[in-house]
Each structure stands twice: as structure tokens, then as C-alpha cells.
Coordinates of C-alpha atoms in Angstrom, one line a residue:
M16 CA 0.0 0.0 0.0
L17 CA 1.4 3.4 -1.0
A18 CA 2.1 5.6 2.0
Y19 CA 0.2 8.8 1.9
T20 CA -1.1 11.6 4.3
P21 CA -4.6 12.7 3.5
L22 CA -5.9 16.0 4.7
A23 CA -7.8 15.9 8.0
K24 CA -11.6 16.0 7.7
H25 CA -11.7 19.0 10.1
D26 CA -9.4 21.0 7.9
I27 CA -11.3 20.1 4.7
I28 CA -14.6 21.1 6.1
R29 CA -13.2 24.3 7.6
D30 CA -11.7 25.5 4.3
Y31 CA -14.6 24.3 2.1
C32 CA -17.4 26.0 4.1
S33 CA -15.4 29.3 4.5
R34 CA -13.0 29.6 1.6
G35 CA -15.0 27.4 -0.8
L36 CA -11.9 25.8 -2.1
V37 CA -9.5 23.0 -1.0
V38 CA -6.2 22.0 -2.6
L39 CA -5.2 18.3 -2.4
A40 CA -1.4 17.8 -2.9
P41 CA -0.5 14.7 -4.9
E42 CA 1.2 13.1 -1.9
S43 CA -2.2 13.2 -0.1
L44 CA -4.0 11.1 -2.7
G45 CA -2.3 7.7 -2.3
V46 CA -1.6 7.4 -6.0
P47 CA 1.9 6.6 -7.4
T48 CA 3.6 9.5 -9.3
S49 CA 3.8 7.2 -12.3
V50 CA 0.0 7.3 -12.7
H51 CA 0.0 11.1 -13.2
E52 CA 2.9 10.8 -15.6
S53 CA 1.1 8.1 -17.6
I54 CA -2.1 10.2 -17.8
F55 CA -0.2 13.2 -19.0
E56 CA 1.7 11.3 -21.7
S57 CA -1.5 9.6 -22.9
E58 CA -3.2 12.9 -23.2
V59 CA -0.4 14.4 -25.2
A60 CA -0.3 11.5 -27.5
Q61 CA -4.1 11.4 -28.0
L62 CA -4.2 15.2 -28.5
R63 CA -1.6 15.0 -31.2
A64 CA -3.4 12.1 -32.8
R65 CA -6.7 14.2 -32.7
K66 CA -8.4 11.4 -30.7
S67 CA -11.2 11.9 -28.2
I68 CA -9.9 12.2 -24.7
N69 CA -12.1 10.9 -21.9
C70 CA -12.1 8.4 -19.0
S71 CA -12.5 5.5 -21.4
S72 CA -9.5 6.4 -23.5
I73 CA -7.4 7.1 -20.4
P74 CA -8.7 4.7 -17.7
Q75 CA -6.0 5.7 -15.2
I76 CA -8.2 8.7 -14.4
L77 CA -10.5 6.2 -12.6
D78 CA -7.5 5.3 -10.3
V79 CA -7.2 9.0 -9.3
L80 CA -11.0 9.4 -8.7
S81 CA -11.1 6.3 -6.6
S82 CA -7.9 7.1 -4.7
P83 CA -8.0 7.1 -0.9
G84 CA -7.2 10.8 -0.6
V85 CA -9.9 11.9 -3.1
K86 CA -12.4 9.6 -1.3
T87 CA -11.5 11.1 2.1
A88 CA -11.9 14.7 0.8
C89 CA -15.1 14.2 -1.2
D90 CA -16.6 12.1 1.6
A91 CA -15.9 15.0 4.0
V92 CA -17.6 17.5 1.7
L93 CA -20.4 15.5 0.2
G94 CA -20.9 12.5 2.4
K95 CA -20.4 8.8 1.5
N96 CA -21.4 7.4 -2.0
W97 CA -21.4 10.8 -3.8
A98 CA -22.2 10.7 -7.5
I99 CA -20.8 12.3 -10.7
V100 CA -22.9 14.1 -13.2
P101 CA -22.7 12.0 -16.5
F102 CA -21.6 13.1 -20.0
T103 CA -20.7 16.7 -19.1
H104 CA -17.3 18.2 -18.6
N105 CA -15.6 15.1 -17.5
T106 CA -12.9 15.6 -20.1
P107 CA -9.7 17.7 -20.1
F108 CA -9.5 21.4 -20.6
M109 CA -6.4 23.2 -21.8
S110 CA -5.1 26.7 -21.0
G111 CA -3.9 28.9 -23.9
S112 CA -4.3 32.3 -25.4
H113 CA -7.8 33.5 -24.2
D114 CA -9.5 34.5 -21.0
Q115 CA -13.0 33.7 -19.8
H116 CA -15.0 36.2 -18.0
W117 CA -15.8 35.6 -14.3
H118 CA -18.7 33.3 -13.8
K119 CA -20.3 30.7 -11.5
D120 CA -20.7 27.4 -13.4
D121 CA -24.1 26.2 -14.5
N122 CA -25.2 23.7 -11.9
G123 CA -27.1 21.4 -14.2
P124 CA -25.5 19.6 -17.2
F125 CA -24.1 22.0 -19.9
N126 CA -25.7 25.4 -19.2
A127 CA -28.9 24.0 -17.6
R128 CA -30.3 26.2 -14.9
K129 CA -30.9 24.9 -11.4
H130 CA -31.4 26.6 -8.0
R131 CA -28.0 27.0 -6.3
H132 CA -27.5 25.1 -3.1
H133 CA -25.6 26.8 -0.2
H134 CA -25.5 23.4 1.5
A135 CA -22.7 21.2 0.4
V136 CA -24.8 19.3 -2.2
Q137 CA -22.8 20.0 -5.3
A138 CA -19.1 20.4 -5.8
E139 CA -16.5 20.5 -8.6
L140 CA -13.3 18.5 -8.7
L141 CA -10.4 19.7 -10.9
Y142 CA -7.4 17.4 -11.6
Y143 CA -4.1 18.5 -13.1
P144 CA -1.9 15.6 -14.2
Q145 CA 1.1 17.8 -14.9
E146 CA 2.9 20.6 -13.0
V147 CA 1.1 24.0 -13.3
L148 CA 3.5 26.9 -13.0
G149 CA 2.3 30.4 -12.3
N150 CA 2.7 31.4 -15.9
M151 CA 0.9 28.4 -17.4
G152 CA -2.7 29.7 -16.9
P153 CA -3.6 28.5 -13.5
T154 CA -7.4 28.4 -12.9
A155 CA -8.4 31.9 -11.6
T156 CA -10.8 31.9 -8.7
V157 CA -12.4 34.3 -6.1
P158 CA -12.2 32.4 -2.8
Y159 CA -14.9 33.2 -0.3
S160 CA -17.4 34.2 -3.0
Q161 CA -19.6 31.0 -3.0
Y162 CA -22.5 32.4 -0.9
W163 CA -23.1 35.5 -3.0
T164 CA -24.4 35.8 -6.5
F165 CA -26.4 37.8 -9.0
N166 CA -30.0 38.0 -10.3
H167 CA -31.0 35.6 -13.1
E168 CA -34.7 35.1 -12.9
E169 CA -35.5 38.1 -15.1
N170 CA -31.9 39.1 -15.9
Q171 CA -31.5 37.4 -19.2
D172 CA -27.7 37.9 -19.2
N173 CA -27.6 35.2 -16.6
F174 CA -30.5 33.1 -18.0
A175 CA -28.4 30.3 -19.4
G176 CA -27.0 28.4 -16.4
A177 CA -23.9 30.3 -15.4
D178 CA -24.1 33.6 -13.4
H179 CA -21.7 36.2 -14.8
L180 CA -19.9 38.9 -12.9
D181 CA -19.3 41.1 -16.0
F182 CA -21.4 39.9 -18.9
A183 CA -20.4 43.0 -20.8
Y184 CA -17.0 41.4 -21.1
Q185 CA -18.7 38.8 -23.4
L186 CA -20.8 41.4 -25.2
D187 CA -17.8 43.7 -25.8
G188 CA -16.1 40.8 -27.6
M189 CA -13.2 40.7 -25.2
E190 CA -13.5 36.9 -24.6
R191 CA -12.8 36.4 -28.3
V192 CA -9.6 38.4 -28.3
P193 CA -6.4 36.4 -27.7
V194 CA -4.5 37.8 -24.7
A195 CA -1.4 35.8 -25.4
G196 CA 0.1 33.8 -28.3
P197 CA 1.1 34.8 -31.8
K198 CA -2.1 36.8 -32.5
S199 CA -2.1 38.8 -29.3
P200 CA -2.3 42.6 -29.5
Y201 CA -0.2 42.9 -26.4
S202 CA 3.6 43.1 -25.8
V203 CA 5.4 40.3 -23.9
E204 CA 6.1 42.7 -21.0
E205 CA 2.3 43.6 -20.7
I206 CA 1.4 39.9 -20.7
T207 CA 4.1 38.8 -18.3
N208 CA 3.4 41.7 -15.8
R209 CA -0.4 41.3 -16.0
Q210 CA -0.8 44.8 -17.5
T211 CA -3.1 44.0 -20.4
D212 CA -6.6 45.6 -20.7
H213 CA -8.0 42.1 -20.0
D214 CA -6.0 41.7 -16.8
E215 CA -7.2 45.1 -15.6
R216 CA -10.8 44.6 -16.6
L217 CA -11.0 41.2 -14.9
R218 CA -9.2 42.3 -11.8
N219 CA -11.3 45.4 -11.3
A220 CA -14.5 43.5 -11.9
V221 CA -13.8 41.6 -8.6
L222 CA -12.4 44.4 -6.6
S223 CA -15.1 46.9 -7.5
L224 CA -17.7 44.7 -5.9
N225 CA -16.2 45.5 -2.5
W226 CA -17.4 42.1 -1.2
P227 CA -15.6 41.1 2.1
L228 CA -12.4 39.0 1.7
N229 CA -12.9 38.7 -2.1
Q230 CA -9.9 39.2 -4.3
P231 CA -8.7 37.3 -7.4
F232 CA -6.6 34.3 -6.7
E233 CA -4.8 32.0 -9.2
V234 CA -4.7 28.4 -8.0
G235 CA -1.0 27.8 -8.7
P236 CA 1.7 26.8 -8.8
L237 CA 0.7 23.2 -8.4
K238 CA 2.6 19.9 -8.4
A239 CA 1.8 17.3 -11.0
G240 CA -1.2 15.3 -9.7
S241 CA -2.8 18.0 -7.7
I242 CA -6.5 18.3 -7.2
V243 CA -8.7 21.3 -6.4
L244 CA -12.1 20.6 -4.8
Y245 CA -14.3 23.7 -4.8
S246 CA -17.8 24.9 -4.4
H247 CA -20.0 24.9 -7.5
N248 CA -20.9 28.5 -6.6
L249 CA -17.4 29.9 -6.5
L250 CA -16.6 32.7 -9.0
H251 CA -13.8 31.5 -11.3
R252 CA -12.6 31.7 -14.9
G253 CA -10.3 30.1 -17.5
N254 CA -7.0 32.0 -17.5
H255 CA -4.5 32.7 -20.4
R256 CA -0.9 31.5 -20.4
R257 CA 1.9 34.0 -19.8
D258 CA 4.9 31.9 -20.9
A259 CA 6.4 31.7 -24.4
W260 CA 3.7 30.5 -26.7
E261 CA 6.2 28.5 -28.7
S262 CA 6.5 26.1 -25.8
W263 CA 2.7 25.4 -25.4
R264 CA 2.6 22.5 -27.8
D265 CA 5.4 20.6 -26.1
N266 CA 4.3 21.7 -22.6
P267 CA 0.5 21.7 -22.6
R268 CA -1.5 22.5 -19.4
F269 CA -4.4 20.0 -19.0
M270 CA -7.2 20.1 -16.5
W271 CA -9.9 17.5 -15.9
R272 CA -13.2 18.7 -14.4
F273 CA -15.9 16.6 -12.8
W274 CA -19.2 17.7 -11.3
L275 CA -20.1 15.9 -8.1
Y276 CA -23.2 15.8 -5.9
R277 CA -24.4 14.4 -2.6
T278 CA -26.6 11.3 -2.4
T279 CA -26.5 10.6 1.4
E280 CA -26.6 12.5 4.7
S281 CA -23.6 12.9 7.0
Y282 CA -25.2 12.9 10.4
G283 CA -22.6 13.2 13.2
P284 CA -22.0 15.0 16.5
K285 CA -22.1 18.8 16.7
P286 CA -18.5 20.1 16.1
T287 CA -16.5 22.3 18.4
S288 CA -17.1 26.0 17.6
L289 CA -14.5 27.8 15.6
N290 CA -13.2 31.3 16.3
W291 CA -12.8 32.3 12.6
R292 CA -11.2 35.6 13.4
K293 CA -8.4 34.0 15.4
L294 CA -7.5 31.9 12.4
G295 CA -5.8 35.0 11.0
S296 CA -4.5 35.0 7.5
D297 CA -5.5 32.3 5.1
E298 CA -2.4 30.1 4.5
L299 CA -3.4 29.5 0.9
T300 CA -4.6 32.9 -0.3
G301 CA -3.2 35.3 2.3
V302 CA -6.6 36.8 3.0
N303 CA -6.9 38.1 6.5
R304 CA -10.0 36.7 8.2
A305 CA -9.7 38.9 11.3
S306 CA -12.1 41.5 9.7
L307 CA -15.0 39.0 9.5
D308 CA -18.4 40.6 10.1
A309 CA -21.3 39.1 12.0
G310 CA -23.3 38.1 9.0
L311 CA -20.5 36.2 7.3
E312 CA -19.5 34.6 10.7
A313 CA -23.1 33.4 11.1
T314 CA -23.0 32.0 7.5
W315 CA -19.8 30.1 8.1
N316 CA -20.8 28.9 11.5
Y317 CA -24.1 27.5 10.1
H318 CA -22.4 25.6 7.3
W319 CA -19.5 24.4 9.6
R320 CA -22.2 22.7 11.8
W321 CA -24.3 21.5 8.8
M322 CA -21.4 19.8 7.1
H323 CA -20.8 17.8 10.3
T324 CA -24.3 17.1 11.5
G325 CA -26.2 17.1 8.2
S326 CA -29.1 18.9 9.8
S327 CA -30.4 22.5 9.9
D328 CA -32.3 21.7 13.0
R329 CA -29.5 20.5 15.2
E330 CA -28.5 24.0 16.3
H331 CA -32.0 24.8 17.6
R332 CA -32.4 21.4 19.3
S333 CA -29.1 21.5 21.0
Q334 CA -29.5 24.9 22.7
K335 CA -29.4 24.1 26.4
T336 CA -30.2 27.7 27.4
P337 CA -32.4 30.0 25.3
R338 CA -30.6 32.6 23.3
P339 CA -31.2 36.3 24.2
A340 CA -34.2 37.4 22.1
V341 CA -33.5 39.6 19.1
S342 CA -34.5 43.2 20.2
A343 CA -36.8 45.3 18.1
S344 CA -33.9 47.6 17.2
E345 CA -31.8 44.6 16.0
L346 CA -34.7 43.3 14.0
K347 CA -35.0 46.7 12.3
V348 CA -31.3 46.8 11.4
L349 CA -31.5 43.2 10.0
R350 CA -34.7 44.1 8.0
E351 CA -32.9 47.1 6.5
Q352 CA -29.9 45.0 5.7
M353 CA -32.2 42.5 3.9
L354 CA -33.5 45.4 1.8
G355 CA -30.1 46.8 0.8
L356 CA -29.9 47.8 -2.9
G357 CA -27.4 46.6 -5.5
D358 CA -24.9 43.8 -6.0
E359 CA -22.6 45.4 -3.5
N360 CA -25.1 44.7 -0.7
E361 CA -25.4 41.0 -1.5
P362 CA -23.1 40.0 1.4
S363 CA -25.1 42.2 3.8
R364 CA -28.5 40.8 2.7
L365 CA -27.3 37.2 3.0
G366 CA -25.5 37.8 6.3
A367 CA -28.7 39.3 7.8
A368 CA -30.7 36.2 6.6
Y369 CA -28.3 33.8 8.3
V370 CA -28.3 35.9 11.5
L371 CA -32.1 35.7 11.5
A372 CA -32.0 31.9 10.9
K373 CA -30.0 31.6 14.2
H374 CA -33.2 32.9 15.9
A375 CA -35.7 31.0 13.8
E376 CA -37.5 29.9 17.0
E377 CA -38.6 33.5 17.4
P378 CA -41.7 34.3 15.3
S379 CA -40.4 37.8 14.8
S380 CA -37.3 36.6 13.0
L381 CA -39.2 34.2 10.8
S382 CA -41.7 37.0 10.0
V383 CA -38.9 39.2 8.6
L384 CA -37.7 36.3 6.4
E385 CA -41.3 35.5 5.3
D386 CA -41.8 39.2 4.3
A387 CA -38.5 39.1 2.4
L388 CA -39.5 35.9 0.6
H389 CA -42.6 37.7 -0.8
S390 CA -40.6 40.8 -1.9
D391 CA -40.8 41.8 -5.6
R392 CA -37.0 42.0 -5.7
E393 CA -35.1 38.8 -6.6
S394 CA -32.1 39.7 -4.5
V395 CA -34.2 40.0 -1.4
R396 CA -36.1 36.8 -2.1
R397 CA -32.8 35.1 -2.6
A398 CA -31.5 36.1 0.8
A399 CA -34.7 35.0 2.4
T400 CA -34.6 31.7 0.6
Y401 CA -31.2 30.8 2.2
G402 CA -32.2 32.2 5.5
L403 CA -35.3 30.0 5.6
A404 CA -33.3 26.9 4.4
A405 CA -30.9 27.5 7.3
S406 CA -33.9 27.8 9.7
G407 CA -34.6 24.1 9.4
S408 CA -38.1 22.6 9.8
L409 CA -39.1 25.7 11.8
S410 CA -39.7 27.5 8.5
T411 CA -42.1 24.8 7.2
P412 CA -45.3 26.7 7.9
V413 CA -43.9 29.8 6.1
L414 CA -42.9 27.6 3.1
L415 CA -46.2 25.8 2.9
R416 CA -48.0 29.1 2.6
A417 CA -45.5 30.3 0.0
V418 CA -45.9 27.3 -2.4
D419 CA -49.5 28.6 -3.0
S420 CA -48.2 32.0 -4.2
P421 CA -49.4 33.2 -7.6
V422 CA -45.7 34.3 -8.2
R423 CA -43.7 31.5 -9.7
W424 CA -40.4 32.8 -8.3
I425 CA -41.8 32.5 -4.8
R426 CA -43.1 29.0 -5.5
K427 CA -39.7 28.0 -6.8
A428 CA -37.9 29.3 -3.7
A429 CA -40.4 27.7 -1.3
V430 CA -40.3 24.3 -2.9
F431 CA -36.5 24.5 -3.0
C432 CA -36.4 25.1 0.8
L433 CA -38.9 22.4 1.5
G434 CA -36.4 20.0 -0.2
E435 CA -33.5 21.5 1.7
S436 CA -34.8 21.5 5.2
G437 CA -38.5 21.3 5.4
E438 CA -40.2 18.7 7.7
T439 CA -39.9 15.2 6.3
S440 CA -43.6 14.8 6.5
Q441 CA -46.5 13.6 4.4
E442 CA -47.8 17.2 4.0
V443 CA -44.5 18.5 2.8
L444 CA -44.1 15.6 0.3
E445 CA -47.6 16.3 -1.0
R446 CA -46.8 19.9 -1.7
I447 CA -43.5 19.1 -3.5
E448 CA -45.4 16.4 -5.5
F449 CA -48.2 18.7 -6.5
L450 CA -45.8 21.3 -7.9
L451 CA -43.7 18.7 -9.7
L452 CA -46.8 17.3 -11.4
N453 CA -48.9 20.4 -11.9
D454 CA -47.1 23.7 -11.9
P455 CA -47.2 25.6 -15.2
S456 CA -43.6 26.8 -14.8
V457 CA -40.9 24.5 -16.1
Y458 CA -38.5 26.2 -13.7
V459 CA -40.8 25.4 -10.7
R460 CA -41.2 21.8 -11.8
S461 CA -37.5 21.3 -12.3
V462 CA -36.7 22.7 -8.8
A463 CA -39.5 20.5 -7.4
A464 CA -37.8 17.5 -9.1
S465 CA -34.5 18.1 -7.4
A466 CA -36.2 19.1 -4.1
L467 CA -37.8 15.6 -4.1
G468 CA -34.3 14.0 -4.2
C469 CA -33.1 16.2 -1.3
F470 CA -36.3 15.3 0.6
V471 CA -35.7 11.6 0.1
R472 CA -32.0 11.9 1.0
R473 CA -32.9 13.6 4.3
S474 CA -35.8 11.3 5.0
I475 CA -33.7 8.2 4.8
G476 CA -31.0 9.8 6.9
Q477 CA -33.5 10.3 9.7
D478 CA -36.0 8.1 11.5
F479 CA -38.5 7.9 8.7
D480 CA -41.6 6.4 7.3
R481 CA -40.8 4.1 4.3
T482 CA -44.1 5.1 2.7
L483 CA -42.5 8.6 2.1
V484 CA -39.7 7.0 0.1
Q485 CA -42.1 4.8 -1.9
R486 CA -44.5 7.7 -2.6
S487 CA -41.6 9.8 -3.7
A488 CA -40.5 7.1 -6.2
K489 CA -44.0 6.9 -7.6
S490 CA -44.1 10.7 -8.1
M491 CA -40.8 10.6 -9.9
L492 CA -42.2 7.9 -12.2
R493 CA -45.4 9.7 -12.9
C494 CA -43.4 12.8 -13.8
L495 CA -41.3 10.9 -16.3
E496 CA -44.5 9.7 -18.0
V497 CA -45.6 13.3 -18.8
E498 CA -42.4 15.4 -19.1
V499 CA -41.0 15.6 -22.6
N500 CA -37.7 16.6 -24.2
R501 CA -37.4 19.7 -26.4
L502 CA -34.9 20.7 -29.0
A503 CA -32.2 22.5 -27.1
M504 CA -32.7 26.3 -27.0
D505 CA -29.5 27.1 -28.8
R506 CA -30.6 24.9 -31.7
A507 CA -34.2 26.1 -31.7
Q508 CA -33.3 29.8 -31.5
G509 CA -30.3 29.6 -33.7
R510 CA -28.0 31.5 -31.3
S511 CA -25.3 31.0 -28.8
I512 CA -26.4 29.3 -25.6
K513 CA -25.3 32.4 -23.7
M514 CA -27.8 34.5 -25.7
V515 CA -30.9 32.2 -25.6
R516 CA -34.1 33.6 -24.1
P517 CA -37.2 32.1 -22.3
T518 CA -40.2 31.1 -24.4
D519 CA -43.9 30.4 -23.9
E520 CA -43.0 26.7 -23.7
C521 CA -40.1 27.0 -21.2
D522 CA -39.1 29.7 -18.7
I523 CA -35.8 28.1 -17.9
C524 CA -32.6 27.4 -19.8
E525 CA -32.6 23.6 -20.2
G526 CA -29.1 23.6 -21.6
I527 CA -27.1 23.3 -24.7
G528 CA -27.9 20.5 -27.2
I529 CA -25.3 17.8 -27.3
D530 CA -25.4 14.4 -29.0
Y531 CA -21.7 13.7 -29.3
G532 CA -22.2 12.9 -33.0
L533 CA -24.0 9.6 -32.1
A534 CA -27.2 8.8 -34.1
R535 CA -28.7 7.2 -31.0
F536 CA -29.0 10.6 -29.3
K537 CA -30.5 14.0 -30.3
P538 CA -29.7 17.5 -29.2
V539 CA -32.7 17.6 -26.9
R540 CA -33.0 18.7 -23.3
S541 CA -35.5 18.6 -20.4
A542 CA -34.6 20.2 -17.1
V543 CA -37.4 18.4 -15.4
R544 CA -36.5 15.0 -16.7
E545 CA -32.9 15.5 -15.9
N546 CA -33.6 16.6 -12.4
V547 CA -35.9 13.7 -11.8
L548 CA -33.2 11.3 -12.8
W549 CA -30.7 13.2 -10.6
S550 CA -33.1 12.5 -7.7
I551 CA -33.5 8.9 -8.8
V552 CA -29.8 8.4 -8.5
I553 CA -30.0 9.7 -4.9
L554 CA -32.9 7.3 -4.3
C555 CA -31.0 4.3 -5.7
S556 CA -27.9 5.1 -3.6
H557 CA -29.7 3.5 -0.6
D558 CA -31.0 0.1 0.3
P559 CA -33.3 -1.2 -2.6
H560 CA -35.6 -2.8 0.0
L561 CA -36.8 0.7 0.9
L562 CA -38.6 0.9 -2.4
G563 CA -40.9 -2.0 -1.7
S564 CA -43.4 -2.5 -4.6
T565 CA -42.0 0.5 -6.5
L566 CA -38.7 -1.3 -7.1
K567 CA -40.0 -3.3 -10.2
P568 CA -41.6 -0.3 -12.0
L569 CA -38.6 1.9 -11.2
C570 CA -36.2 -0.7 -12.8
E571 CA -38.5 -1.0 -15.8
A572 CA -38.5 2.7 -16.3
L573 CA -34.7 2.9 -16.0
C574 CA -34.3 0.1 -18.6
H575 CA -36.7 1.8 -21.0
I576 CA -34.8 5.1 -20.7
I577 CA -31.4 3.4 -21.2
E578 CA -32.6 1.7 -24.3
N579 CA -34.8 4.4 -25.9
E580 CA -34.2 7.9 -24.5
K581 CA -32.8 10.5 -26.9
N582 CA -31.5 12.8 -24.1
I583 CA -28.0 11.6 -23.4
F584 CA -27.9 13.2 -19.9
V585 CA -31.1 11.4 -18.8
V586 CA -29.6 8.1 -20.1
G587 CA -26.4 8.7 -18.1
F588 CA -28.3 9.3 -14.9
A589 CA -30.4 6.2 -15.5
M590 CA -27.3 4.1 -16.0
D591 CA -25.9 5.4 -12.8
A592 CA -29.1 4.7 -10.9
L593 CA -29.6 1.2 -12.2
N594 CA -25.9 0.4 -11.4
R595 CA -26.3 1.6 -7.9
L596 CA -29.4 -0.5 -7.4
H597 CA -27.4 -3.6 -8.4
Q598 CA -24.4 -2.6 -6.2
N599 CA -26.5 -1.9 -3.2
R600 CA -28.1 -5.3 -3.1
D601 CA -25.2 -6.4 -0.9
G602 CA -25.3 -10.0 -1.9
D603 CA -29.1 -10.2 -1.3
A604 CA -31.3 -12.3 -3.4
L605 CA -33.5 -9.3 -4.2
D606 CA -34.5 -9.5 -7.8
I607 CA -33.7 -6.3 -9.6
N608 CA -35.1 -8.1 -12.7
T609 CA -32.5 -6.6 -15.1
N610 CA -29.3 -7.7 -16.8
L611 CA -27.2 -4.6 -16.0
K612 CA -24.4 -5.3 -18.5
E613 CA -26.8 -5.9 -21.3
M614 CA -28.6 -2.7 -20.5
L615 CA -25.4 -0.7 -20.5
L616 CA -24.2 -2.2 -23.8
S617 CA -27.5 -1.0 -25.5
S618 CA -25.9 2.4 -25.5
P619 CA -22.9 3.4 -27.7
L620 CA -21.4 5.5 -24.8
L621 CA -20.9 4.8 -21.1
P622 CA -20.4 7.2 -18.2
T623 CA -17.5 5.2 -16.9
E624 CA -16.5 7.5 -14.1
C625 CA -20.1 7.5 -12.8
L626 CA -20.3 3.7 -12.9
V627 CA -17.0 3.3 -11.0
Q628 CA -18.1 5.8 -8.4
G629 CA -21.4 3.9 -8.1
G630 CA -19.6 0.7 -7.2
M631 CA -18.7 -1.0 -10.5
S632 CA -15.1 -2.2 -10.6
P633 CA -12.6 -0.7 -13.1
S634 CA -12.0 -4.1 -14.5
E635 CA -15.7 -4.5 -15.3
I636 CA -15.7 -1.1 -16.9
Q637 CA -12.7 -2.0 -19.1
H638 CA -14.5 -5.2 -20.1
L639 CA -17.6 -3.4 -21.1
D640 CA -15.6 -0.7 -23.0
S641 CA -13.8 -3.4 -25.0
K642 CA -17.1 -5.0 -25.9
L643 CA -18.5 -1.6 -27.0
R644 CA -15.5 -0.9 -29.1
A645 CA -15.8 -4.3 -30.8
K646 CA -19.5 -3.7 -31.3
S647 CA -18.9 -0.3 -32.9
A648 CA -16.2 -1.7 -35.2
M649 CA -18.6 -4.3 -36.7

């Protein structure tokens, strides 16, 4: 067994819930150095041969993803048995001549829009098989930015999945201008010293926000084999290289990216409190945490506890002595903070919401959050949404009233919160189910679809009634019977995915159309179908016995999707779900009633990284891959 020293769970959670970013050194993974060297050499060879690069063509990537150090870190952030989103960006990216503008990644497959989780439900994993020097285009990030964002509901610049800090950078055409390389308009000195117009524009975009602790940070230099695990909500961008462009071909900088998500709860004891200010300067970024304000401290404290205990209610239940009541004057200040105007007040609004959540047992605090949820301003509703989610089941009556609102944005926020932390009760399930099956808004239905998965995950993690799980499964199956795929918006509207707009049919960006050139698939999308399958993967990550009589129709539906579905992402989720059902039988004679390998071979493409993470052995994957290659060669 290779000797290695993984990061401590305490340190991983501390850095992730505050900074939003954790760096894993190669020596913490438990992977031989030769694996990284082999991956890099294979990538170079396949790139030069113009071959497709993925986990099937370079299976050593699976050794990295399943390494002890990666498992330790991802388990700390996402709980055991986390999953990987299929058929998305699980291929290598290269740095080169251009910059991206600052953005937060779309949190559904390829530009699809979902509601962003503050809880550690989704994360991204970046892997660098080669050394990344400071001039090789290290990934640019804004640590500590994961809890704050920008309007998107009626701001069409942010309609298509990603939320942009400076969308005008795209509109002005700057993203298309090479910053470095033979066609760059800048001198070598300007590029090397970060003095180009691009550098200044991107740097000032962050600093002008005046958000606490936020400043640009390039994640480098890094040793070969390093991994970066970061919040799906962290501002970041692709970065241009600053070394001699003539060396790029012989010294490429590769990066692999995987989207991960939680399938199980992480219930544990309440952790020891942290004094964040006494931590001083961040050893990675140099940011001084001594200036932490009360709102951000409340935010970090909440997520520090949640990532350990898995429950929004634990804080309220564990109070041995009542907190001092919030005074009328304090409530007034918090209400005013919630109503602050402009992007610059986003931290103040969210901080006030988390402070109010600390006092959710007081009707006056919940009343402020409820009023804010019904505001006609998205930024205020957003703050209230996360405050109510952090209030735990105490906010359930507020949310049950809100799901009946005539305003779809309020219904969307309310059903999201019911999934995040509402009571795991029949009444809550009925309201989620009703919106999933009946709401006229595609956005509301898609959020209800993912809320159902979160509801199931939390229900199984607590003392629960099995009928809730089985009814949830039935609701998912009914939804799949009525929801349809549509031609992807970029294809239907004949424009870039970043410029697509809502239609009468669909008030959400369902994502870019991708079929990978395979006749079996079509460039079609459905945010609701994809989120239902995301939730089914969560459901299938637990004991199949919990499904009772719904197990057989669920298996039949998954098999039908795998064999017939035209939406490649839905097929990938279905493969992962069916695989997890088989792996979770634990040697039991339970009849899943399917031949898993035959089902998988009915598709020309496999989400190999998802299947390995779901429990299939790498040797089984390689055997299936060889059969697929032989089949396609016939």
C-alpha cells in the first residue's frame, strides 16, 4: 500500500465551508507518481493524434478518482457514496491564449439552470496531471465568493445556467480576443506583468464589488497530480498563459473537471465551535479573516455545523439555554440589511438572513424572512430563501404558505427550501409532489424535481416512514411519464447558448444541445426529466428494500430510458441509478429483474467515471468498454 497523508476532515470542512476551495497535494492522494505521468503522456499522444480524450480512453483517471485521498476529501464535503454528473465536462481542458469572464458554473449539465445550493450538495473537482507553474494559466478563482451571486430570474444575461460577474466582457467581444500567443495585440512585457486591458478589466470587476475578503486568486503553482475541490458556486474563470507561446505544444497544461453531488446525509455530532477571526491570514490565499463581520460569521458557523451534523435543526435542538431574544432595534437593522440595494449589498443581505436563521424559533425573526421571501425583488427573495433553508423545519409553515403564491419565483424558492430542510412529513411531500406534477412553470417543476431528491435523502438519513420514500418514487415515475424533451434552446433559437431567451414553452434554460455525434442521441433537453433522474440516482444510492413494490416499475422505467431515451444526460443518470441498485443489493437475493451489463451495452457510450463511483469495478468497466469498441467496429 502506498504511504500517503490525506488532509484531515476537520481542515477540509473548515476550508470548504469558508474559503469554498480545498487543494489536495499529490502526496495526499495515495496514487503513485507514475500514474500522473502516464495520464499526461497519454493525453499528449491522443491530443496530437486528434483522438477523443475521456475516462474510457485514459482509464487511469479512474484510479485518481477512486484514490483514498480523493475519497476522504469528497466524503468530508459530500458524504459517502457521492455521485458524478454524467456526460458533461468530464474531459480535459487546456489553457492557452484566451481568458474567460468571471462566472459561476451552470449547476445542471451543460448550461442548464438549477437553483443553487448553499448546503454542500454540489461540488467540482479539478485534476491537473502535470505541474502547473504560475505562468501556465492556473485556474483563476475568487475564494470566499460562494455564498453570494447575481440576479438571473428576469436578468437574461444570466439566463443560461452560469451567473456572470461582468457579462459585458462577453458582449464587448473581449472573450474572443487572444490575450497571449502569436495573434495577441499585447507586448510580452504587458502579458508577463499582468498589465493588459484584459487583466485590468477582470481584476477590477472583482475588486469593485467590495465584497468582504474577495480578491482574485490563481490556484498555482501546483505539483503534478494536484486536485482542487471547490464549491460549485465559486466565482472563477479560465486563464490565459503567460509563458512563451512557442512552448505550449510541447508543454500543454491539461485540467480535468468533474461535477459531483451528494446522495447521502452525513449525520454526526455537533463540532466544536471555531473562532474564525483567530485563524488569522488564510495560509493559501493570504486573505486576513480577522475582519470577518457578524453576517459572514453566522454563515460560516451554520455551514460548519451542517457539514458535520447534516441537519439544519441540530443547532436549535441543541440549545441548552435560550438565546437572548432579538431586540426590536436589532430586527429593524436586520430588516434594513435585507432590503439593501445593488450587488454590493449582496453579502449584507445574506448575512442578515443567516443571523435571522439563528433565531428562527422566534416568530419575529421568521416574520422578517417571510416578508422578504414575498418581496418583488429577486435579491431580497434570494437572501430570504437561504435564511429559511438555514432555519430548518421551523420554517415549514412559512414555506407551505409560499408554495401557493401566484408568483412562480416565490413558489420556486419555497419548494427548494422544502427539499433542503422542510419537515420530512406527508404534508411537505404532497406539496412538492403537487408542484412537480402540476405547476405551469418548467422552472418550478424542475426545482421540485431536485427538491424531491433532497427530501428523500434527508428522510432516509433520519428516522423515517418508508411510505415517504415509496411515494416519492411513484411521483418521480409519474413525472417521467408526462415530461418531454425539447430541441435545445441554442438549436431552436439559432443562437449561442449564452444568448438564448425564455419562451412560452419554457421559462428556464434547459441547456445546450449535445449528442456527441451519435445517431442514437439527439440535441434535446428537459430540465425536469434530468432533475428527476438526478433525484432517482439519490434514491437508488440507498437500500433497494426501501422501495418496496415500487422497485420493479422503477427498474423497468430505467431500462426503458437506457434503451430508448434521446437525451444523453437522462440516459447517463439512468445508467448510474440502475448500477447503484445492483451494487446496493449487498449480496441479497433481491430480484432487480434486469441484466445490468446488457442494458449498458445497449448504448454506444458509457459514463465510466459515474459507474465506477457507483460501485462497479474498473476491470468490469474496461471489459464493457472493450465490448462496446468491438460492437462499434462491426
